[in-house]
Amino acid sequence: MKKIVLMGRSECGKTTLTQALKGEKIQYHKTQYVNNFDVVIDTPGEYAQTKNLGYALALYSYEADVVGLLLSATEPYSLYPPCVTPMANRDVIGIVTKVDVEGGDPERARRWLSLAGCKKIFYVNSTANEGIPELLDYLREEGDVMPWEQENQ
């Protein structure tokens, strides 16, 4: 499976998405440091929100095959500048989180991610497992057996 680094501001859903991708029970906890798992790198939101810490995100992107820019549907603005994705020499995808939250605007988040340069954009509701299978399929490499396929064997 391709390894993905998740980037985004605090409380945009990176850790919840990490738990969903790993098939774990969803429970909130604040990410205090970079968690480098087998196929997911979960980063603290402060790294994306603070200029000097942002350099660490660039370094961690080199440990991943895919960069995932997360943007909550409830965001009032985007952290990502227009056309930022060419700066990464990896595939960069957009992930709209909290698509189920009342008052959220998933389409606005999609437009902002598209403006940043994301060609592929996923919509996820991690707590309801919506969009997770599609994201896992995207990260799949030839020969990977997905958890739901193991149940059928």
PDB file of N, CA and C in Angstrom, residues 71-75 96-101 103-109:
ATOM      1  N   LEU A  71      -8.918  19.337   4.236  1.00  0.00           N
ATOM      2  CA  LEU A  71      -9.641  20.576   4.454  1.00  0.00           C
ATOM      3  C   LEU A  71     -11.043  20.213   4.915  1.00  0.00           C
ATOM      4  N   SER A  72     -11.397  20.671   6.083  1.00  0.00           N
ATOM      5  CA  SER A  72     -12.720  20.399   6.631  1.00  0.00           C
ATOM      6  C   SER A  72     -13.775  21.201   5.875  1.00  0.00           C
ATOM      7  N   ALA A  73     -14.952  20.592   5.713  1.00  0.00           N
ATOM      8  CA  ALA A  73     -16.067  21.289   5.065  1.00  0.00           C
ATOM      9  C   ALA A  73     -16.539  22.476   5.885  1.00  0.00           C
ATOM     10  N   THR A  74     -16.102  22.555   7.139  1.00  0.00           N
ATOM     11  CA  THR A  74     -16.525  23.649   8.028  1.00  0.00           C
ATOM     12  C   THR A  74     -15.529  24.803   8.067  1.00  0.00           C
ATOM     13  N   GLU A  75     -14.453  24.705   7.307  1.00  0.00           N
ATOM     14  CA  GLU A  75     -13.417  25.744   7.323  1.00  0.00           C
ATOM     15  C   GLU A  75     -13.924  27.068   6.766  1.00  0.00           C
ATOM     16  N   VAL A  96     -11.596  16.188   1.554  1.00  0.00           N
ATOM     17  CA  VAL A  96     -12.571  17.024   2.244  1.00  0.00           C
ATOM     18  C   VAL A  96     -13.129  16.202   3.396  1.00  0.00           C
ATOM     19  N   THR A  97     -12.963  16.696   4.614  1.00  0.00           N
ATOM     20  CA  THR A  97     -13.425  15.993   5.799  1.00  0.00           C
ATOM     21  C   THR A  97     -14.671  16.678   6.362  1.00  0.00           C
ATOM     22  N   LYS A  98     -15.281  16.020   7.311  1.00  0.00           N
ATOM     23  CA  LYS A  98     -16.461  16.541   8.017  1.00  0.00           C
ATOM     24  C   LYS A  98     -17.568  16.926   7.040  1.00  0.00           C
ATOM     25  N   VAL A  99     -17.760  16.090   6.026  1.00  0.00           N
ATOM     26  CA  VAL A  99     -18.760  16.376   5.003  1.00  0.00           C
ATOM     27  C   VAL A  99     -20.183  16.290   5.539  1.00  0.00           C
ATOM     28  N   ASP A 100     -20.349  15.680   6.713  1.00  0.00           N
ATOM     29  CA  ASP A 100     -21.672  15.485   7.297  1.00  0.00           C
ATOM     30  C   ASP A 100     -22.069  16.570   8.294  1.00  0.00           C
ATOM     31  N   VAL A 101     -21.161  17.481   8.604  1.00  0.00           N
ATOM     32  CA  VAL A 101     -21.409  18.472   9.653  1.00  0.00           C
ATOM     33  C   VAL A 101     -22.362  19.556   9.150  1.00  0.00           C
ATOM     34  N   GLY A 103     -24.009  22.917   8.435  1.00  0.00           N
ATOM     35  CA  GLY A 103     -23.402  24.227   8.201  1.00  0.00           C
ATOM     36  C   GLY A 103     -22.107  24.153   7.415  1.00  0.00           C
ATOM     37  N   GLY A 104     -21.613  22.939   7.164  1.00  0.00           N
ATOM     38  CA  GLY A 104     -20.399  22.776   6.375  1.00  0.00           C
ATOM     39  C   GLY A 104     -20.685  22.982   4.897  1.00  0.00           C
ATOM     40  N   ASP A 105     -19.632  23.232   4.133  1.00  0.00           N
ATOM     41  CA  ASP A 105     -19.770  23.444   2.694  1.00  0.00           C
ATOM     42  C   ASP A 105     -18.704  22.619   1.965  1.00  0.00           C
ATOM     43  N   PRO A 106     -18.988  21.324   1.759  1.00  0.00           N
ATOM     44  CA  PRO A 106     -17.993  20.455   1.108  1.00  0.00           C
ATOM     45  C   PRO A 106     -17.572  20.940  -0.280  1.00  0.00           C
ATOM     46  N   GLU A 107     -18.491  21.531  -1.026  1.00  0.00           N
ATOM     47  CA  GLU A 107     -18.140  21.991  -2.375  1.00  0.00           C
ATOM     48  C   GLU A 107     -17.168  23.174  -2.331  1.00  0.00           C
ATOM     49  N   ARG A 108     -17.322  24.056  -1.354  1.00  0.00           N
ATOM     50  CA  ARG A 108     -16.379  25.170  -1.202  1.00  0.00           C
ATOM     51  C   ARG A 108     -14.991  24.610  -0.878  1.00  0.00           C
ATOM     52  N   ALA A 109     -14.931  23.629   0.021  1.00  0.00           N
ATOM     53  CA  ALA A 109     -13.648  23.001   0.362  1.00  0.00           C
ATOM     54  C   ALA A 109     -13.037  22.341  -0.870  1.00  0.00           C
TER      55      ALA A 109
END
